[in-house]
Backbone as numpy.savetxt, mean C-alpha at the origin, in Angstrom:
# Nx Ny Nz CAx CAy CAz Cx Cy Cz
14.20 14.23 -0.50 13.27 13.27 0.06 13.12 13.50 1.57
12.18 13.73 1.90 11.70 14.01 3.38 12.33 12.32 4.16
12.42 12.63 5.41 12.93 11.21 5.97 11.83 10.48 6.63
11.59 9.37 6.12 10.98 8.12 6.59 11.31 6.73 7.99
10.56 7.19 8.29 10.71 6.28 9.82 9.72 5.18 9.72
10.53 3.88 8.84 9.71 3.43 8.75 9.91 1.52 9.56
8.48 1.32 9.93 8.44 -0.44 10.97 7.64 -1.22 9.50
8.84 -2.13 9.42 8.36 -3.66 8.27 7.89 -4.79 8.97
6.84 -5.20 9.02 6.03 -6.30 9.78 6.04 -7.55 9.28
6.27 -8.81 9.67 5.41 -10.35 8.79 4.97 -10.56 9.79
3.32 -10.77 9.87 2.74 -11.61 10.54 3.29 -13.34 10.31
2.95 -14.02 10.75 3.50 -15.38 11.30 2.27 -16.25 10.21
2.57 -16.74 9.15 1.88 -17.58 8.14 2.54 -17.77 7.29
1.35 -19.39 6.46 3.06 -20.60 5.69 3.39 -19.75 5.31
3.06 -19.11 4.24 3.61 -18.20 2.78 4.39 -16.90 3.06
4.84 -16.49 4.59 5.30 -15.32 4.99 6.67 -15.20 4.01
7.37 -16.24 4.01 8.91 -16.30 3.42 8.84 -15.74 1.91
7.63 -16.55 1.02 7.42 -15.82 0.02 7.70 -14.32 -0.16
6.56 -14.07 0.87 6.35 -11.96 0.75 7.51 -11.65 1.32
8.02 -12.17 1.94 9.12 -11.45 2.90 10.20 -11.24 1.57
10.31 -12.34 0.99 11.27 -12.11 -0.41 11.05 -11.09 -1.26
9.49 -10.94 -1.29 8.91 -10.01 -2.43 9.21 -8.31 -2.03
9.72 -8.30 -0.73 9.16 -6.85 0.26 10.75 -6.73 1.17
12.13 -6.72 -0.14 12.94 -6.28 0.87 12.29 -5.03 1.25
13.59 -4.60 2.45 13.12 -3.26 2.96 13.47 -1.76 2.23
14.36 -2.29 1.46 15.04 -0.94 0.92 14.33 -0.91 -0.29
13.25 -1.58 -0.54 12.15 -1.14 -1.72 10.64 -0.74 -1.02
10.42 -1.09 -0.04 9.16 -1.13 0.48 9.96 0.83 0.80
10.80 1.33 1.20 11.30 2.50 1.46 11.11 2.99 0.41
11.63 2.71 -0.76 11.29 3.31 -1.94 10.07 3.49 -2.59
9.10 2.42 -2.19 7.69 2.91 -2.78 6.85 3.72 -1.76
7.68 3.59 -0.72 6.66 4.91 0.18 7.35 6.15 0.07
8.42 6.19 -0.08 9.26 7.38 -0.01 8.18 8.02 -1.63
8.46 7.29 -2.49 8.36 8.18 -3.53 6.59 8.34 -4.15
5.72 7.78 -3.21 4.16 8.23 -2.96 3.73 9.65 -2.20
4.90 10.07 -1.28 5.26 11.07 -0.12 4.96 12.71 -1.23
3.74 13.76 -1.03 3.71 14.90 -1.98 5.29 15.39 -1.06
4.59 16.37 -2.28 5.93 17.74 -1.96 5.71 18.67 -0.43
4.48 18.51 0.37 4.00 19.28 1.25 4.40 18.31 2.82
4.44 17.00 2.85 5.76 15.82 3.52 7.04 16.55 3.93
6.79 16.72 5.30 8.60 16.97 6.02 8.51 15.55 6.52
8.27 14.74 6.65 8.55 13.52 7.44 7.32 12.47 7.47
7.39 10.95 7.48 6.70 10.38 7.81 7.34 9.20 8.55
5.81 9.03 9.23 6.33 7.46 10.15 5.60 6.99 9.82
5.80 5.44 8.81 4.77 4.69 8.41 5.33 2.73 9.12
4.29 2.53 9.50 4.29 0.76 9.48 3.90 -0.17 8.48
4.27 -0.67 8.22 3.97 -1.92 6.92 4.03 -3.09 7.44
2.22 -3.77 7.48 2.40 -5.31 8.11 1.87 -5.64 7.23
1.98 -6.98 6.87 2.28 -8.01 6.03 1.49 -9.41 6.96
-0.17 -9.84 6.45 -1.13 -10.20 7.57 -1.45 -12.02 6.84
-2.29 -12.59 7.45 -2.81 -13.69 6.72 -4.84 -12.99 6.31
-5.13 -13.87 5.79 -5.85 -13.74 5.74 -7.41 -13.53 6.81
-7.33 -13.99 7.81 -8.01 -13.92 9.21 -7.61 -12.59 10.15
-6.55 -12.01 9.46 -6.27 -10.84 10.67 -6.74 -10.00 9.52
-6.21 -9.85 8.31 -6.81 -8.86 7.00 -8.47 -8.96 7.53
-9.00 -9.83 7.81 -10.56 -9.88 7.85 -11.30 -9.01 8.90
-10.44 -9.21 10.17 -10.68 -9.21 11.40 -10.43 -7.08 10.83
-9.44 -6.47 10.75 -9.56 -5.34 10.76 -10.40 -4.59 9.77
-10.13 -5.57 8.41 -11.47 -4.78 7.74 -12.96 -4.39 8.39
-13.21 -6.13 8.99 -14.85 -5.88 9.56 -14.67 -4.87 10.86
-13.71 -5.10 11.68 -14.01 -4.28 12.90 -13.66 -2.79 12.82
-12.86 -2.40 11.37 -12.60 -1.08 10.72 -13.27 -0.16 9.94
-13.92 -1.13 9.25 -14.19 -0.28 8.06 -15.76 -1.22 7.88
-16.70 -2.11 8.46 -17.76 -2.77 8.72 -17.76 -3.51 7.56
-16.70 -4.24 6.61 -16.48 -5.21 5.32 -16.04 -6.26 6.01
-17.13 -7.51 6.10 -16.95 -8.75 6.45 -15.85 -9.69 5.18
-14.38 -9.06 5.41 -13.38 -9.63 4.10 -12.40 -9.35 3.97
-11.58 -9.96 3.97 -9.92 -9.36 3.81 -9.58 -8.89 2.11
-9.45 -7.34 2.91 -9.05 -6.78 1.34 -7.67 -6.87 1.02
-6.91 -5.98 0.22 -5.76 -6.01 -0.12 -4.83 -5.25 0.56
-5.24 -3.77 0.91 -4.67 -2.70 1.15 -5.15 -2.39 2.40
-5.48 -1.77 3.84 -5.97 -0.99 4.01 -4.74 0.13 5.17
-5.29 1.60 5.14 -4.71 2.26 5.49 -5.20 2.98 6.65
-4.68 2.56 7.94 -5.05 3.61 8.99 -3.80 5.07 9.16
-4.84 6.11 9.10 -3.73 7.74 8.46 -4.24 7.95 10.23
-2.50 8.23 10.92 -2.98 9.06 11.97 -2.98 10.64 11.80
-2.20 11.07 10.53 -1.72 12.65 10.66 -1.19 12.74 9.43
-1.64 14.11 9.18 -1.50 14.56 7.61 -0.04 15.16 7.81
0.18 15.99 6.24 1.54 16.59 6.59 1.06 17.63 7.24
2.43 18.22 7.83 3.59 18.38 7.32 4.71 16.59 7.50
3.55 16.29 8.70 4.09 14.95 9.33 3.24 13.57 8.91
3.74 12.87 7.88 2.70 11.72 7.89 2.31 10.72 8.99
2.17 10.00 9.59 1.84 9.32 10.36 0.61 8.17 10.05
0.96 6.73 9.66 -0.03 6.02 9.36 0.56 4.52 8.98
-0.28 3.41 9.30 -0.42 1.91 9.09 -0.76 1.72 7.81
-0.32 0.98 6.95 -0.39 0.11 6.03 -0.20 -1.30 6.20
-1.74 -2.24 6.40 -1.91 -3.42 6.33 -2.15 -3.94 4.94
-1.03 -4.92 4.93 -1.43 -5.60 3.39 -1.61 -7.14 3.46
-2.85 -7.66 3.20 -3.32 -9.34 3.00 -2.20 -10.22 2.42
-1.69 -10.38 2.56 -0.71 -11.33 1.83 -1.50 -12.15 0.63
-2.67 -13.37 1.17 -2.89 -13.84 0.21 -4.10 -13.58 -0.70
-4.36 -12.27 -0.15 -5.52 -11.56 -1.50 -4.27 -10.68 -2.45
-3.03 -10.36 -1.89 -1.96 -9.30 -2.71 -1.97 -10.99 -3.63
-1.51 -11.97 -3.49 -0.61 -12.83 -3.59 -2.06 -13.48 -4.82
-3.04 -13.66 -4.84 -4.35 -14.30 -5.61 -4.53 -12.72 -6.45
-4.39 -11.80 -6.51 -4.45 -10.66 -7.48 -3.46 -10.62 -8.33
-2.11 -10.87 -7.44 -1.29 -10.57 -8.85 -1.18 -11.65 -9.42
-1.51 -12.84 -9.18 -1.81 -13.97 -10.25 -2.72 -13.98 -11.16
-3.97 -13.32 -10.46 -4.55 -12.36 -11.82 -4.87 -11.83 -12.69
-4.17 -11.07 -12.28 -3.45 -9.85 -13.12 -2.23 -10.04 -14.29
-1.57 -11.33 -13.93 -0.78 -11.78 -14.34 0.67 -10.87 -14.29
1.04 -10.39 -13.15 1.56 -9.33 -12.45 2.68 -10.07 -10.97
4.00 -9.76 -11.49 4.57 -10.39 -10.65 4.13 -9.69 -8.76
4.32 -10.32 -8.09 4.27 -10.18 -6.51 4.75 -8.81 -6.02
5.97 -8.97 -6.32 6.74 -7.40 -6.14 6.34 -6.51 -6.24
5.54 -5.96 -7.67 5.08 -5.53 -8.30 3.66 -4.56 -8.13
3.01 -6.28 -7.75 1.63 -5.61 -7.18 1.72 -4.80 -5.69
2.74 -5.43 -5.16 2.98 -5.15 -3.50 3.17 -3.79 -3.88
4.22 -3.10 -5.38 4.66 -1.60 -5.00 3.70 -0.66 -5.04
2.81 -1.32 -6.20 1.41 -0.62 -6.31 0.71 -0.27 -5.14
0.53 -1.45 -4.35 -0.58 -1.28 -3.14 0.21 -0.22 -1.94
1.41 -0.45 -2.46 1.92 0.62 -1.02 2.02 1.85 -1.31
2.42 1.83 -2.90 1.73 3.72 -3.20 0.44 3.94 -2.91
-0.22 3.01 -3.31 -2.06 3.24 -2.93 -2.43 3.39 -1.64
-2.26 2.51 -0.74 -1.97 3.15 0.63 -1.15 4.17 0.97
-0.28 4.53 0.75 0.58 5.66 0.75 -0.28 6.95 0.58
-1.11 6.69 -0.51 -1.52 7.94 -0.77 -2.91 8.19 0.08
-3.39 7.33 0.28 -4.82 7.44 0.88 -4.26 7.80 2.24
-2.97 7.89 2.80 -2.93 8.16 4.41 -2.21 9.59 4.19
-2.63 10.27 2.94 -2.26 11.78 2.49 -3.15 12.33 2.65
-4.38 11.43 2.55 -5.70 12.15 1.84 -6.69 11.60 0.13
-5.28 11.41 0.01 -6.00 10.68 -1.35 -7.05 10.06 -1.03
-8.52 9.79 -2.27 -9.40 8.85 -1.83 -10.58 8.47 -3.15
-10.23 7.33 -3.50 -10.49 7.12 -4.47 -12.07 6.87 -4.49
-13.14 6.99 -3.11 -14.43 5.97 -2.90 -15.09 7.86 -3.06
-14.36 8.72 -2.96 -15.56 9.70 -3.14 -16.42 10.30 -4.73
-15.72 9.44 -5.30 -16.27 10.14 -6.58 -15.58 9.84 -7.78
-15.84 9.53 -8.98 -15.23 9.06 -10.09 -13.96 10.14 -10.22
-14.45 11.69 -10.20 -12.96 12.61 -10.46 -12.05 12.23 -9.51
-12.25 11.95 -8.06 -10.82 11.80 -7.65 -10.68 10.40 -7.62
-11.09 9.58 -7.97 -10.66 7.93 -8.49 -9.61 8.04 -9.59
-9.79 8.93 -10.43 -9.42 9.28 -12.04 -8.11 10.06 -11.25
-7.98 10.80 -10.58 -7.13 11.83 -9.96 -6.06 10.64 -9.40
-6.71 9.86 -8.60 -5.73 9.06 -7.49 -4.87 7.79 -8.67
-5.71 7.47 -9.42 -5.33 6.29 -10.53 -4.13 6.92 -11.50
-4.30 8.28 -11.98 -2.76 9.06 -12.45 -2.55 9.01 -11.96
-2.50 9.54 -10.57 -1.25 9.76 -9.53 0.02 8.34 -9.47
-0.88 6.91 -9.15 -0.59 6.20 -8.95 0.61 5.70 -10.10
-0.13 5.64 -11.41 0.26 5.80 -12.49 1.85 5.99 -12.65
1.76 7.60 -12.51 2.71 7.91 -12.77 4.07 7.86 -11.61
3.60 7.85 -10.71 4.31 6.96 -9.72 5.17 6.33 -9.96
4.42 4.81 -10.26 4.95 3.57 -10.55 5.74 3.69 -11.56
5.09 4.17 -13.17 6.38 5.18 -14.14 7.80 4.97 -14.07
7.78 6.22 -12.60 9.21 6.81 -11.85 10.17 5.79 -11.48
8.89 4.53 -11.11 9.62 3.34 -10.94 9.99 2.32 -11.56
9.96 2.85 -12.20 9.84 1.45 -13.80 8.77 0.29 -13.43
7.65 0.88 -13.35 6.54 -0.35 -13.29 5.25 0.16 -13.68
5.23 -0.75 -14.53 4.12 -0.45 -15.81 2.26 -0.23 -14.65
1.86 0.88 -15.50 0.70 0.77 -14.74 -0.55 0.41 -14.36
-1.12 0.02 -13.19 -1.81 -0.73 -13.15 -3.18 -1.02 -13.61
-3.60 -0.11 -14.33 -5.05 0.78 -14.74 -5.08 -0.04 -15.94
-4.30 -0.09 -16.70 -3.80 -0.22 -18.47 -5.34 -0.93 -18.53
-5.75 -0.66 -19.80 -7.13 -1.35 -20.21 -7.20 -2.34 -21.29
C-alpha cells in the first residue's frame, strides 16, 4: 500500500457527532487507501465533512450547480503522487443513505472510493463506457471491503 497522508475534517453542524461516528479515521484510511491504482506511490488526500450551505457554496462556485451534492472532488495531481480534496455533504450523504436504505458508514465508504477515484482520473460524466468502467471499479472495491454494491438493480 502506497502511504497516505491523510487531513479528516468536521465542519461545525448539529448532526456533525453523528458523521463523526460514522467516519472513524482508520476506515476513512481504508477506503481511500484501497481506491489508490497500482500506478500510486503516495497520496495526500483531505476529507471534509460540510453542512449543507458550504456543500452548496462550492458546488455553485466550482462546478456552476446551484446544490449541494454528495461527493465532490478537487484532484490537484495525478500519480505517481495523488494529491486532492474530498468534500462530502453530510446531509445529502445522510438523506441518500436513508434512501437507499443503506447504513451511513456505508454510503460514506462508497462516496470516498468515488471520490477517490475521480481525483485518479476516473470519470463517470464522459460517457456511458466509462460510467460502466468507474461503477465496476467501484463495485468491486467495496467487495474487498465487505460492502455490498452500490449499483445492485
Amino acid at each position: 500500500m502506497p502511504p497516505l497522508s491523510l487531513s479528516l475534517q468536521f465542519a461545525r453542524f448539529p448532526a456533525a457527532a453523528e458523521h463523526r461516528a460514522a467516519l472513524p479515521r482508520h476506515r476513512v484510511a481504508r477506503y481511500v487507501r484501497s481506491a489508490l491504482g497500482e500506478d500510486v506511490q503516495a497520496a495526500e488526500i483531505t476529507v471534509r465533512i460540510v453542512d449543507t450551505d458550504e456543500g452548496q457554496q462550492l458546488n455553485r462556485d466550482f462546478r456552476g450547480k446551484d446544490y449541494a451534492t454528495n461527493v465532490l472532488t478537487f484532484d490537484y495531481s495525478g500519480a505517481p503522487v495523488v494529491a486532492a480534496d474530498l468534500v462530502l455533504c453530510a446531509p445529502v450523504v445522510a438523506r441518500e443513505a436513508a434512501e437507499l436504505g443503506k447504513p451511513l458508514a456505508e454510503h460514506y465508504a462508497h462516496l470516498l472510493v468515488h471520490g477517490a477515484l475521480h481525483a485518479q482520473g476516473w470519470d463517470h460524466e464522459t460517457g456511458d463506457e466509462d460510467a460502466e468502467a468507474m461503477e465496476a471499479r467501484e463495485t468491486e472495491i467495496l467487495a474487498a471491503l465487505g460492502i455490498a454494491g452500490p449499483y445492485a438493480k
